[in-house]
PDB file of C-alpha atoms and ligand atoms in Angstrom:
ATOM      1  CA  MET B   1      14.008  50.341  13.752  1.00 50.00           C
ATOM      2  CA  SER B   2      10.174  50.031  13.366  1.00 62.00           C
ATOM      3  CA  ASN B   3       8.218  51.944  15.788  1.00 94.00           C
ATOM      4  CA  GLU B   4       5.484  49.296  15.484  1.00 98.00           C
ATOM      5  CA  LEU B   5       7.503  47.138  17.893  1.00 98.00           C
ATOM      6  CA  LEU B   6       8.860  48.774  20.970  1.00 98.00           C
ATOM      7  CA  ARG B   7      11.830  46.949  22.478  1.00 98.00           C
ATOM      8  CA  ASP B   8      13.886  47.412  25.760  1.00 97.00           C
ATOM      9  CA  THR B   9      16.082  45.051  27.633  1.00 97.00           C
ATOM     10  CA  GLU B  10      16.362  45.159  31.360  1.00 96.00           C
ATOM     11  CA  GLY B  11      17.671  42.550  33.823  1.00 96.00           C
ATOM     12  CA  GLY B  12      18.054  39.875  31.122  1.00 98.00           C
ATOM     13  CA  VAL B  13      14.434  40.327  29.840  1.00 98.00           C
ATOM     14  CA  ALA B  14      13.774  41.596  26.324  1.00 98.00           C
ATOM     15  CA  ARG B  15      10.400  43.208  26.492  1.00 98.00           C
ATOM     16  CA  LEU B  16       8.750  43.320  23.076  1.00 98.00           C
ATOM     17  CA  THR B  17       5.658  45.581  22.780  1.00 98.00           C
ATOM     18  CA  MET B  18       3.378  45.356  19.741  1.00 98.00           C
ATOM     19  CA  ASN B  19       2.677  49.016  19.202  1.00 98.00           C
ATOM     20  CA  ARG B  20      -0.297  49.615  16.825  1.00 98.00           C
ATOM     21  CA  PRO B  21      -2.842  50.408  19.458  1.00 98.00           C
ATOM     22  CA  GLU B  22      -5.213  52.175  17.215  1.00 98.00           C
ATOM     23  CA  VAL B  23      -5.995  48.683  15.515  1.00 98.00           C
ATOM     24  CA  LEU B  24      -5.430  46.574  18.618  1.00 98.00           C
ATOM     25  CA  ASN B  25      -1.923  45.823  17.411  1.00 98.00           C
ATOM     26  CA  ALA B  26      -3.128  43.969  14.205  1.00 98.00           C
ATOM     27  CA  LEU B  27      -0.283  42.591  12.372  1.00 98.00           C
ATOM     28  CA  ASP B  28       0.952  44.261   9.218  1.00 97.00           C
ATOM     29  CA  ASP B  29       4.208  43.308   7.330  1.00 96.00           C
ATOM     30  CA  ALA B  30       6.435  45.711   9.199  1.00 97.00           C
ATOM     31  CA  LEU B  31       5.411  44.359  12.521  1.00 98.00           C
ATOM     32  CA  LEU B  32       5.716  40.795  11.595  1.00 98.00           C
ATOM     33  CA  VAL B  33       9.182  41.335  10.316  1.00 98.00           C
ATOM     34  CA  ALA B  34      10.203  43.407  13.241  1.00 98.00           C
ATOM     35  CA  LEU B  35       8.914  40.713  15.657  1.00 98.00           C
ATOM     36  CA  ARG B  36      10.783  37.907  14.032  1.00 98.00           C
ATOM     37  CA  GLU B  37      14.020  40.091  13.809  1.00 98.00           C
ATOM     38  CA  ALA B  38      13.717  41.000  17.409  1.00 98.00           C
ATOM     39  CA  LEU B  39      13.297  37.266  18.513  1.00 98.00           C
ATOM     40  CA  ARG B  40      16.396  36.473  16.451  1.00 98.00           C
ATOM     41  CA  GLN B  41      18.346  39.171  17.979  1.00 98.00           C
ATOM     42  CA  ALA B  42      17.245  37.975  21.464  1.00 98.00           C
ATOM     43  CA  ALA B  43      18.380  34.543  20.746  1.00 98.00           C
ATOM     44  CA  GLU B  44      21.867  35.785  19.685  1.00 98.00           C
ATOM     45  CA  ASP B  45      22.311  38.292  22.446  1.00 97.00           C
ATOM     46  CA  ASP B  46      24.000  36.658  25.682  1.00 96.00           C
ATOM     47  CA  ALA B  47      22.464  39.478  27.809  1.00 96.00           C
ATOM     48  CA  VAL B  48      18.939  38.433  27.061  1.00 98.00           C
ATOM     49  CA  ARG B  49      17.733  35.401  28.867  1.00 98.00           C
ATOM     50  CA  ALA B  50      13.976  35.811  28.506  1.00 98.00           C
ATOM     51  CA  VAL B  51      11.414  37.473  26.308  1.00 98.00           C
ATOM     52  CA  LEU B  52       8.278  39.156  27.370  1.00 99.00           C
ATOM     53  CA  LEU B  53       5.840  39.761  24.472  1.00 99.00           C
ATOM     54  CA  THR B  54       2.907  42.072  25.142  1.00 98.00           C
ATOM     55  CA  GLY B  55       0.775  44.710  23.460  1.00 98.00           C
ATOM     56  CA  ALA B  56       0.451  48.516  23.722  1.00 98.00           C
ATOM     57  CA  GLY B  57      -2.981  49.953  24.646  1.00 98.00           C
ATOM     58  CA  ARG B  58      -6.094  47.797  25.229  1.00 98.00           C
ATOM     59  CA  GLY B  59      -5.354  44.932  23.006  1.00 98.00           C
ATOM     60  CA  PHE B  60      -2.678  42.152  22.747  1.00 99.00           C
ATOM     61  CA  CYS B  61      -3.096  41.434  19.041  1.00 99.00           C
ATOM     62  CA  ALA B  62      -6.122  41.482  16.906  1.00 98.00           C
ATOM     63  CA  GLY B  63      -4.552  39.151  14.238  1.00 98.00           C
ATOM     64  CA  ALA B  64      -3.958  40.116  10.575  1.00 98.00           C
ATOM     65  CA  ASP B  65      -4.445  43.723   9.737  1.00 98.00           C
ATOM     66  CA  LEU B  66      -7.545  43.447   7.636  1.00 97.00           C
ATOM     67  CA  GLY B  67      -7.210  46.932   6.529  1.00 95.00           C
ATOM     68  CA  ALA B  68      -3.973  45.967   4.902  1.00 92.00           C
ATOM     69  CA  VAL B  69      -5.120  42.734   3.041  1.00 90.00           C
ATOM     70  CA  ASP B  70      -5.069  42.875  -0.810  1.00 85.00           C
ATOM     71  CA  LEU B  71      -8.403  42.014  -2.332  1.00 88.00           C
ATOM     72  CA  SER B  72      -7.532  43.565  -5.762  1.00 86.00           C
ATOM     73  CA  GLN B  73      -7.186  40.109  -7.387  1.00 86.00           C
ATOM     74  CA  GLY B  74     -10.718  39.313  -6.406  1.00 88.00           C
ATOM     75  CA  HIS B  75      -9.733  37.120  -3.513  1.00 90.00           C
ATOM     76  CA  LEU B  76      -7.643  37.153  -0.398  1.00 89.00           C
ATOM     77  CA  GLU B  77      -4.018  35.987  -0.945  1.00 88.00           C
ATOM     78  CA  ALA B  78      -3.645  34.579   2.567  1.00 91.00           C
ATOM     79  CA  GLY B  79      -1.363  31.484   1.953  1.00 93.00           C
ATOM     80  CA  GLN B  80       1.466  33.451   0.767  1.00 93.00           C
ATOM     81  CA  ALA B  81       1.423  35.882   3.894  1.00 94.00           C
ATOM     82  CA  LEU B  82       1.456  32.729   5.980  1.00 97.00           C
ATOM     83  CA  VAL B  83       4.444  31.085   4.214  1.00 97.00           C
ATOM     84  CA  GLU B  84       6.294  34.280   4.012  1.00 97.00           C
ATOM     85  CA  ARG B  85       5.699  35.956   7.273  1.00 97.00           C
ATOM     86  CA  TYR B  86       3.461  34.086   9.870  1.00 98.00           C
ATOM     87  CA  ASN B  87       4.956  30.699   9.724  1.00 98.00           C
ATOM     88  CA  PRO B  88       8.599  31.758   9.987  1.00 98.00           C
ATOM     89  CA  LEU B  89       7.618  33.916  13.042  1.00 98.00           C
ATOM     90  CA  ILE B  90       5.818  31.156  14.760  1.00 98.00           C
ATOM     91  CA  THR B  91       8.783  28.737  14.027  1.00 98.00           C
ATOM     92  CA  THR B  92      11.200  31.196  15.416  1.00 98.00           C
ATOM     93  CA  MET B  93       9.156  31.565  18.573  1.00 98.00           C
ATOM     94  CA  ARG B  94       9.265  27.801  19.114  1.00 98.00           C
ATOM     95  CA  GLU B  95      12.825  27.292  18.204  1.00 98.00           C
ATOM     96  CA  ILE B  96      14.838  30.210  19.863  1.00 98.00           C
ATOM     97  CA  PRO B  97      16.516  28.468  22.826  1.00 98.00           C
ATOM     98  CA  LYS B  98      15.255  31.149  25.283  1.00 98.00           C
ATOM     99  CA  PRO B  99      11.887  31.234  27.149  1.00 98.00           C
ATOM    100  CA  ILE B 100       9.012  33.470  25.788  1.00 98.00           C
ATOM    101  CA  VAL B 101       6.264  34.847  27.971  1.00 99.00           C
ATOM    102  CA  ALA B 102       3.242  36.125  26.356  1.00 99.00           C
ATOM    103  CA  ALA B 103       1.622  38.683  28.489  1.00 99.00           C
ATOM    104  CA  VAL B 104      -1.958  38.871  27.071  1.00 99.00           C
ATOM    105  CA  ASN B 105      -3.027  42.375  28.256  1.00 98.00           C
ATOM    106  CA  GLY B 106      -6.250  42.571  26.128  1.00 98.00           C
ATOM    107  CA  VAL B 107      -7.900  40.763  23.265  1.00 98.00           C
ATOM    108  CA  ALA B 108      -5.826  38.136  21.395  1.00 99.00           C
ATOM    109  CA  ALA B 109      -7.796  37.334  18.174  1.00 98.00           C
ATOM    110  CA  GLY B 110      -7.015  35.403  15.110  1.00 98.00           C
ATOM    111  CA  ALA B 111      -3.360  35.150  14.465  1.00 98.00           C
ATOM    112  CA  GLY B 112      -2.925  37.274  17.536  1.00 98.00           C
ATOM    113  CA  MET B 113      -4.225  34.249  19.545  1.00 98.00           C
ATOM    114  CA  SER B 114      -1.890  32.088  17.503  1.00 98.00           C
ATOM    115  CA  ILE B 115       1.105  34.133  18.563  1.00 99.00           C
ATOM    116  CA  ALA B 116       0.221  34.174  22.207  1.00 99.00           C
ATOM    117  CA  LEU B 117      -0.207  30.338  22.173  1.00 98.00           C
ATOM    118  CA  ALA B 118       3.229  29.911  20.499  1.00 98.00           C
ATOM    119  CA  ALA B 119       4.837  31.334  23.515  1.00 98.00           C
ATOM    120  CA  ASP B 120       6.171  29.169  26.227  1.00 98.00           C
ATOM    121  CA  ILE B 121       4.282  30.556  29.104  1.00 98.00           C
ATOM    122  CA  VAL B 122       0.905  32.481  28.507  1.00 99.00           C
ATOM    123  CA  VAL B 123      -0.327  34.745  31.233  1.00 99.00           C
ATOM    124  CA  ALA B 124      -3.340  37.028  30.844  1.00 99.00           C
ATOM    125  CA  ALA B 125      -4.888  40.091  32.491  1.00 99.00           C
ATOM    126  CA  ARG B 126      -8.450  39.167  34.037  1.00 98.00           C
ATOM    127  CA  SER B 127      -9.986  41.583  31.381  1.00 98.00           C
ATOM    128  CA  ALA B 128      -8.309  39.946  28.457  1.00 99.00           C
ATOM    129  CA  THR B 129     -10.172  37.953  25.920  1.00 98.00           C
ATOM    130  CA  PHE B 130      -9.289  35.214  23.258  1.00 98.00           C
ATOM    131  CA  ALA B 131     -10.993  34.544  19.968  1.00 98.00           C
ATOM    132  CA  GLN B 132     -10.373  32.261  17.301  1.00 98.00           C
ATOM    133  CA  ALA B 133     -11.898  34.902  15.024  1.00 98.00           C
ATOM    134  CA  PHE B 134     -10.842  33.430  11.682  1.00 98.00           C
ATOM    135  CA  SER B 135     -14.194  31.810  10.674  1.00 98.00           C
ATOM    136  CA  ARG B 136     -16.036  34.947  11.336  1.00 98.00           C
ATOM    137  CA  ILE B 137     -14.408  36.332   8.129  1.00 97.00           C
ATOM    138  CA  GLY B 138     -14.593  32.972   6.344  1.00 97.00           C
ATOM    139  CA  LEU B 139     -11.093  31.764   6.999  1.00 97.00           C
ATOM    140  CA  ILE B 140      -9.588  28.864   8.973  1.00 98.00           C
ATOM    141  CA  PRO B 141      -7.353  29.204  11.982  1.00 98.00           C
ATOM    142  CA  ASP B 142      -3.822  29.608  11.119  1.00 98.00           C
ATOM    143  CA  ALA B 143      -0.346  30.704  12.296  1.00 98.00           C
ATOM    144  CA  GLY B 144      -0.285  27.411  14.350  1.00 98.00           C
ATOM    145  CA  SER B 145      -3.833  27.636  16.014  1.00 98.00           C
ATOM    146  CA  THR B 146      -4.950  24.241  14.575  1.00 98.00           C
ATOM    147  CA  TYR B 147      -1.801  22.797  16.143  1.00 98.00           C
ATOM    148  CA  PHE B 148      -1.786  24.611  19.504  1.00 98.00           C
ATOM    149  CA  VAL B 149      -5.413  24.729  20.396  1.00 98.00           C
ATOM    150  CA  PRO B 150      -6.123  20.952  20.249  1.00 98.00           C
ATOM    151  CA  ARG B 151      -3.070  20.117  22.076  1.00 98.00           C
ATOM    152  CA  LEU B 152      -3.628  22.523  24.865  1.00 98.00           C
ATOM    153  CA  ALA B 153      -7.343  22.489  25.190  1.00 98.00           C
ATOM    154  CA  GLY B 154      -8.521  19.373  23.511  1.00 98.00           C
ATOM    155  CA  GLU B 155     -10.117  18.411  20.291  1.00 98.00           C
ATOM    156  CA  MET B 156     -13.775  19.364  21.061  1.00 98.00           C
ATOM    157  CA  ARG B 157     -12.799  22.795  22.222  1.00 98.00           C
ATOM    158  CA  ALA B 158     -10.507  23.386  19.373  1.00 98.00           C
ATOM    159  CA  ARG B 159     -13.320  22.572  16.899  1.00 98.00           C
ATOM    160  CA  ALA B 160     -15.933  24.613  18.743  1.00 98.00           C
ATOM    161  CA  LEU B 161     -13.624  27.712  19.215  1.00 98.00           C
ATOM    162  CA  ALA B 162     -12.604  27.542  15.550  1.00 98.00           C
ATOM    163  CA  MET B 163     -16.165  27.116  14.164  1.00 98.00           C
ATOM    164  CA  LEU B 164     -18.032  29.352  16.455  1.00 98.00           C
ATOM    165  CA  GLY B 165     -15.332  32.052  16.735  1.00 98.00           C
ATOM    166  CA  GLU B 166     -16.615  33.119  20.068  1.00 97.00           C
ATOM    167  CA  ARG B 167     -14.680  35.504  22.397  1.00 98.00           C
ATOM    168  CA  ILE B 168     -13.811  33.801  25.576  1.00 98.00           C
ATOM    169  CA  SER B 169     -12.581  35.404  28.856  1.00 98.00           C
ATOM    170  CA  ALA B 170      -9.154  35.004  30.367  1.00 98.00           C
ATOM    171  CA  ASP B 171     -10.697  32.929  33.160  1.00 98.00           C
ATOM    172  CA  GLU B 172     -12.349  30.607  30.532  1.00 98.00           C
ATOM    173  CA  ALA B 173      -9.022  30.381  28.674  1.00 98.00           C
ATOM    174  CA  TYR B 174      -7.383  29.479  31.965  1.00 98.00           C
ATOM    175  CA  GLY B 175     -10.091  26.877  32.556  1.00 98.00           C
ATOM    176  CA  ILE B 176      -9.372  24.970  29.314  1.00 98.00           C
ATOM    177  CA  GLY B 177      -5.540  25.082  29.558  1.00 98.00           C
ATOM    178  CA  LEU B 178      -4.773  27.913  27.094  1.00 98.00           C
ATOM    179  CA  VAL B 179      -3.292  30.105  29.820  1.00 98.00           C
ATOM    180  CA  TRP B 180      -0.860  29.488  32.660  1.00 98.00           C
ATOM    181  CA  GLN B 181      -2.124  32.154  35.030  1.00 98.00           C
ATOM    182  CA  VAL B 182      -4.621  34.966  35.089  1.00 99.00           C
ATOM    183  CA  PHE B 183      -3.872  38.061  37.206  1.00 98.00           C
ATOM    184  CA  ASP B 184      -6.165  41.012  38.189  1.00 98.00           C
ATOM    185  CA  ASP B 185      -5.511  43.926  35.877  1.00 98.00           C
ATOM    186  CA  ASP B 186      -3.852  46.128  38.390  1.00 98.00           C
ATOM    187  CA  ARG B 187      -1.303  43.525  39.203  1.00 98.00           C
ATOM    188  CA  PHE B 188      -0.912  42.113  35.693  1.00 98.00           C
ATOM    189  CA  ALA B 189       2.019  44.047  34.411  1.00 98.00           C
ATOM    190  CA  ASP B 190       4.151  43.480  37.533  1.00 98.00           C
ATOM    191  CA  GLU B 191       3.325  39.732  37.718  1.00 98.00           C
ATOM    192  CA  ALA B 192       3.963  39.040  34.108  1.00 98.00           C
ATOM    193  CA  ALA B 193       7.307  40.935  34.401  1.00 98.00           C
ATOM    194  CA  ALA B 194       8.194  39.050  37.466  1.00 98.00           C
ATOM    195  CA  ILE B 195       7.678  35.657  35.641  1.00 98.00           C
ATOM    196  CA  ALA B 196      10.042  36.825  32.929  1.00 98.00           C
ATOM    197  CA  GLN B 197      12.617  38.168  35.410  1.00 98.00           C
ATOM    198  CA  ARG B 198      12.574  34.865  37.166  1.00 98.00           C
ATOM    199  CA  LEU B 199      13.160  32.954  33.926  1.00 98.00           C
ATOM    200  CA  ALA B 200      16.029  35.416  33.103  1.00 98.00           C
ATOM    201  CA  ARG B 201      17.748  34.426  36.412  1.00 98.00           C
ATOM    202  CA  GLY B 202      17.359  30.735  35.552  1.00 98.00           C
ATOM    203  CA  PRO B 203      19.203  28.021  33.771  1.00 98.00           C
ATOM    204  CA  THR B 204      18.981  29.300  30.192  1.00 98.00           C
ATOM    205  CA  ARG B 205      20.499  26.586  28.501  1.00 98.00           C
ATOM    206  CA  ALA B 206      18.178  24.122  30.295  1.00 98.00           C
ATOM    207  CA  TYR B 207      15.299  26.155  29.162  1.00 98.00           C
ATOM    208  CA  GLY B 208      16.460  25.840  25.704  1.00 98.00           C
ATOM    209  CA  TYR B 209      16.631  22.088  25.928  1.00 98.00           C
ATOM    210  CA  ILE B 210      13.114  22.042  27.659  1.00 98.00           C
ATOM    211  CA  LYS B 211      11.771  23.839  24.546  1.00 98.00           C
ATOM    212  CA  GLN B 212      13.321  21.154  22.281  1.00 98.00           C
ATOM    213  CA  ALA B 213      12.193  18.342  24.327  1.00 98.00           C
ATOM    214  CA  LEU B 214       8.539  19.612  24.520  1.00 98.00           C
ATOM    215  CA  ASN B 215       8.060  21.154  20.993  1.00 96.00           C
ATOM    216  CA  ARG B 216       7.529  17.754  19.435  1.00 91.00           C
ATOM    217  CA  SER B 217       6.786  15.491  22.437  1.00 96.00           C
ATOM    218  CA  LEU B 218       3.128  14.870  21.463  1.00 94.00           C
ATOM    219  CA  GLU B 219       4.190  13.675  18.061  1.00 94.00           C
ATOM    220  CA  ARG B 220       6.840  11.175  19.252  1.00 96.00           C
ATOM    221  CA  SER B 221       6.600   7.668  20.699  1.00 98.00           C
ATOM    222  CA  LEU B 222       7.593   7.161  24.249  1.00 98.00           C
ATOM    223  CA  SER B 223      10.850   5.455  23.170  1.00 98.00           C
ATOM    224  CA  GLU B 224      11.729   8.345  20.888  1.00 98.00           C
ATOM    225  CA  GLN B 225      10.955  10.825  23.602  1.00 98.00           C
ATOM    226  CA  LEU B 226      13.223   8.830  26.014  1.00 98.00           C
ATOM    227  CA  ASP B 227      16.103   9.034  23.583  1.00 98.00           C
ATOM    228  CA  THR B 228      15.548  12.720  23.190  1.00 98.00           C
ATOM    229  CA  GLU B 229      15.534  13.293  26.874  1.00 98.00           C
ATOM    230  CA  ALA B 230      18.701  11.332  27.301  1.00 98.00           C
ATOM    231  CA  SER B 231      20.420  13.329  24.619  1.00 98.00           C
ATOM    232  CA  LEU B 232      19.250  16.817  25.714  1.00 98.00           C
ATOM    233  CA  GLN B 233      19.778  15.939  29.281  1.00 98.00           C
ATOM    234  CA  SER B 234      23.362  14.883  28.501  1.00 98.00           C
ATOM    235  CA  GLU B 235      23.829  18.441  27.037  1.00 98.00           C
ATOM    236  CA  ALA B 236      22.164  20.149  30.086  1.00 98.00           C
ATOM    237  CA  GLY B 237      24.387  18.054  32.447  1.00 98.00           C
ATOM    238  CA  ARG B 238      27.465  19.588  30.788  1.00 98.00           C
ATOM    239  CA  SER B 239      26.258  23.177  31.531  1.00 98.00           C
ATOM    240  CA  GLU B 240      27.897  25.351  34.169  1.00 98.00           C
ATOM    241  CA  ASP B 241      24.310  26.002  35.546  1.00 98.00           C
ATOM    242  CA  ALA B 242      23.804  22.206  36.087  1.00 98.00           C
ATOM    243  CA  ARG B 243      26.971  22.092  38.183  1.00 98.00           C
ATOM    244  CA  GLU B 244      26.023  25.242  40.094  1.00 98.00           C
ATOM    245  CA  GLY B 245      22.568  23.909  40.663  1.00 98.00           C
ATOM    246  CA  VAL B 246      23.690  20.653  42.264  1.00 98.00           C
ATOM    247  CA  ALA B 247      26.465  22.416  44.209  1.00 98.00           C
ATOM    248  CA  ALA B 248      23.951  24.939  45.502  1.00 98.00           C
ATOM    249  CA  PHE B 249      21.576  22.211  46.517  1.00 98.00           C
ATOM    250  CA  LEU B 250      24.333  20.338  48.486  1.00 98.00           C
ATOM    251  CA  GLU B 251      25.466  23.561  50.113  1.00 98.00           C
ATOM    252  CA  LYS B 252      21.889  24.477  51.052  1.00 98.00           C
ATOM    253  CA  ARG B 253      21.963  27.785  49.382  1.00 98.00           C
ATOM    254  CA  PRO B 254      20.100  29.354  46.347  1.00 97.00           C
ATOM    255  CA  PRO B 255      21.728  28.804  43.065  1.00 98.00           C
ATOM    256  CA  ARG B 256      23.390  31.483  40.967  1.00 98.00           C
ATOM    257  CA  PHE B 257      22.588  30.655  37.491  1.00 98.00           C
ATOM    258  CA  THR B 258      24.526  32.500  34.826  1.00 97.00           C
ATOM    259  CA  GLY B 259      22.948  31.048  31.671  1.00 97.00           C
ATOM    260  CA  ARG B 260      26.054  29.180  30.653  1.00 97.00           C
TER     261      ARG B 260
HETATM  262  C1  LIG I 301      -8.584  46.040  13.278  1.00 65.84           C
HETATM  263  C2  LIG I 301      -8.502  44.694  13.434  1.00 65.84           C
HETATM  264  C3  LIG I 301      -7.879  44.013  12.484  1.00 65.84           C
HETATM  265  C4  LIG I 301      -7.508  45.854  11.282  1.00 65.84           C
HETATM  266  C5  LIG I 301      -9.492  45.607  15.121  1.00 65.84           C
HETATM  267  N1  LIG I 301      -7.356  44.590  11.407  1.00 65.84           N
HETATM  268  N2  LIG I 301      -8.145  46.705  12.024  1.00 65.84           N
HETATM  269  C6  LIG I 301      -5.504  36.384   7.705  1.00 65.84           C
HETATM  270  C7  LIG I 301      -5.358  37.055   6.546  1.00 65.84           C
HETATM  271  C8  LIG I 301      -4.166  37.015   5.755  1.00 65.84           C
HETATM  272  C9  LIG I 301      -3.125  36.411   6.145  1.00 65.84           C
HETATM  273  C10 LIG I 301      -2.728  35.599   7.211  1.00 65.84           C
HETATM  274  O1  LIG I 301      -3.585  35.312   8.262  1.00 65.84           O
HETATM  275  C11 LIG I 301      -4.685  35.747   8.570  1.00 65.84           C
HETATM  276  C12 LIG I 301      -5.074  35.417   9.931  1.00 65.84           C
HETATM  277  C13 LIG I 301      -5.921  36.112  10.750  1.00 65.84           C
HETATM  278  O2  LIG I 301      -5.504  36.662  11.771  1.00 65.84           O
HETATM  279  S1  LIG I 301      -7.591  36.358  10.317  1.00 65.84           S
HETATM  280  C14 LIG I 301      -8.242  37.057  11.731  1.00 65.84           C
HETATM  281  C15 LIG I 301      -8.049  38.519  11.740  1.00 65.84           C
HETATM  282  N3  LIG I 301      -8.644  39.217  12.917  1.00 65.84           N
HETATM  283  C16 LIG I 301      -9.993  39.294  13.061  1.00 65.84           C
HETATM  284  O3  LIG I 301     -10.791  38.920  12.245  1.00 65.84           O
HETATM  285  C17 LIG I 301     -10.332  40.139  14.258  1.00 65.84           C
HETATM  286  C18 LIG I 301     -11.082  41.362  13.715  1.00 65.84           C
HETATM  287  N4  LIG I 301     -11.248  42.137  14.930  1.00 65.84           N
HETATM  288  C19 LIG I 301     -12.473  41.961  15.751  1.00 65.84           C
HETATM  289  O4  LIG I 301     -13.138  40.985  15.525  1.00 65.84           O
HETATM  290  C20 LIG I 301     -12.533  42.864  16.857  1.00 65.84           C
HETATM  291  O5  LIG I 301     -11.932  44.178  16.635  1.00 65.84           O
HETATM  292  C21 LIG I 301     -11.934  42.313  18.271  1.00 65.84           C
HETATM  293  C22 LIG I 301     -12.941  41.120  18.646  1.00 65.84           C
HETATM  294  C23 LIG I 301     -10.578  41.821  18.169  1.00 65.84           C
HETATM  295  C24 LIG I 301     -12.079  43.416  19.260  1.00 65.84           C
HETATM  296  O6  LIG I 301     -13.339  44.006  19.332  1.00 65.84           O
HETATM  297  P1  LIG I 301     -13.576  45.473  20.051  1.00 65.84           P
HETATM  298  O7  LIG I 301     -12.883  45.315  21.422  1.00 65.84           O
HETATM  299  O8  LIG I 301     -15.012  45.646  20.049  1.00 65.84           O
HETATM  300  O9  LIG I 301     -12.719  46.519  19.344  1.00 65.84           O
HETATM  301  P2  LIG I 301     -13.093  47.156  17.816  1.00 65.84           P
HETATM  302  O10 LIG I 301     -13.596  46.243  16.952  1.00 65.84           O
HETATM  303  O11 LIG I 301     -13.773  48.437  18.031  1.00 65.84           O
HETATM  304  O12 LIG I 301     -11.597  47.458  17.318  1.00 65.84           O
HETATM  305  C25 LIG I 301     -10.872  48.842  17.550  1.00 65.84           C
HETATM  306  C26 LIG I 301     -10.269  49.205  16.321  1.00 65.84           C
HETATM  307  O13 LIG I 301      -9.313  48.257  15.978  1.00 65.84           O
HETATM  308  C27 LIG I 301     -11.374  49.487  15.285  1.00 65.84           C
HETATM  309  O14 LIG I 301     -10.829  50.435  14.476  1.00 65.84           O
HETATM  310  P3  LIG I 301     -11.642  51.939  14.633  1.00 65.84           P
HETATM  311  O15 LIG I 301     -11.049  52.854  13.558  1.00 65.84           O
HETATM  312  O16 LIG I 301     -13.199  51.550  14.280  1.00 65.84           O
HETATM  313  O17 LIG I 301     -11.606  52.325  15.975  1.00 65.84           O
HETATM  314  C28 LIG I 301     -11.007  48.123  14.455  1.00 65.84           C
HETATM  315  O18 LIG I 301     -11.501  48.308  13.129  1.00 65.84           O
HETATM  316  C29 LIG I 301      -9.531  48.022  14.632  1.00 65.84           C
HETATM  317  N5  LIG I 301      -9.214  46.631  14.391  1.00 65.84           N
HETATM  318  N6  LIG I 301      -8.955  44.388  14.635  1.00 65.84           N
HETATM  319  N7  LIG I 301      -7.638  42.728  12.651  1.00 65.84           N
END
């Protein structure tokens, strides 16, 4: 297993820690492959009910490892890397039926910001920063950023962030809807873990259906979305957790969800 990605599972949470701190966890092939593989395994493993994605050291992820890009042909072959590595990772993050919390501990730049935004819930340490750094090196936002940023923050902010490439603080990211919550640095790790642990004790199948319902909701009409909800709710209603949730409500006690 690659040392570039640290993995441990505890209490139903698979914690994935990008571990190239000397380059702020910039992404090389090995790390991209390990990330996708770990997510697939998390999806398969019944003991895993939530994923917590974070970075070692002072960065979350500085995007593509610029030290590893191949310029020998006289140009940057970025499209191929996207098709082969980045896009499948982003798709996997969206499609695995388990919730992913991105715990943005430090800078999230370029494709590192895209990866954070592909998570279901993004939380950040107060000292973390975000940058659509791409245009600073003559590229365009990729790995989903042109999809996620306008949807989360709005069109004008997406254009300005993409073109100016400025670094914004965690509080600014929170203010424009890119982040769910910001925690003071000394509490951040515990608070992020607590959110993941709470999700790991939740109705896992419902979370998977929530992902499906929301992944494409902004592209669908109301009537299509109503149909989607009816069909997914019908599945959710058949889960053991829905039976338990309703029974617990009626019995005035906390539910004991098992993820089934
Ligand atoms: C890095 C990186 C990095 C290597 C910091 N690579 N070493 C592109 C191409 C191909 C295929 C697909 O997709 C893409 C998409 C992309 O992601 S393009 C965007 C790539 N990322 C960037 O352009 C960000 C580059 N990094 C920065 O602008 C700064 O490092 C940030 C703003 C992230 C952090 O700044 P500082 O906090 O001042 O840290 P630093 O710059 O001193 O970095 C610390 C070390 O990490 C440093 O190494 P050194 O040996 O000098 O200590 C950097 O060279 C290294 N590093 N990012 N992406």
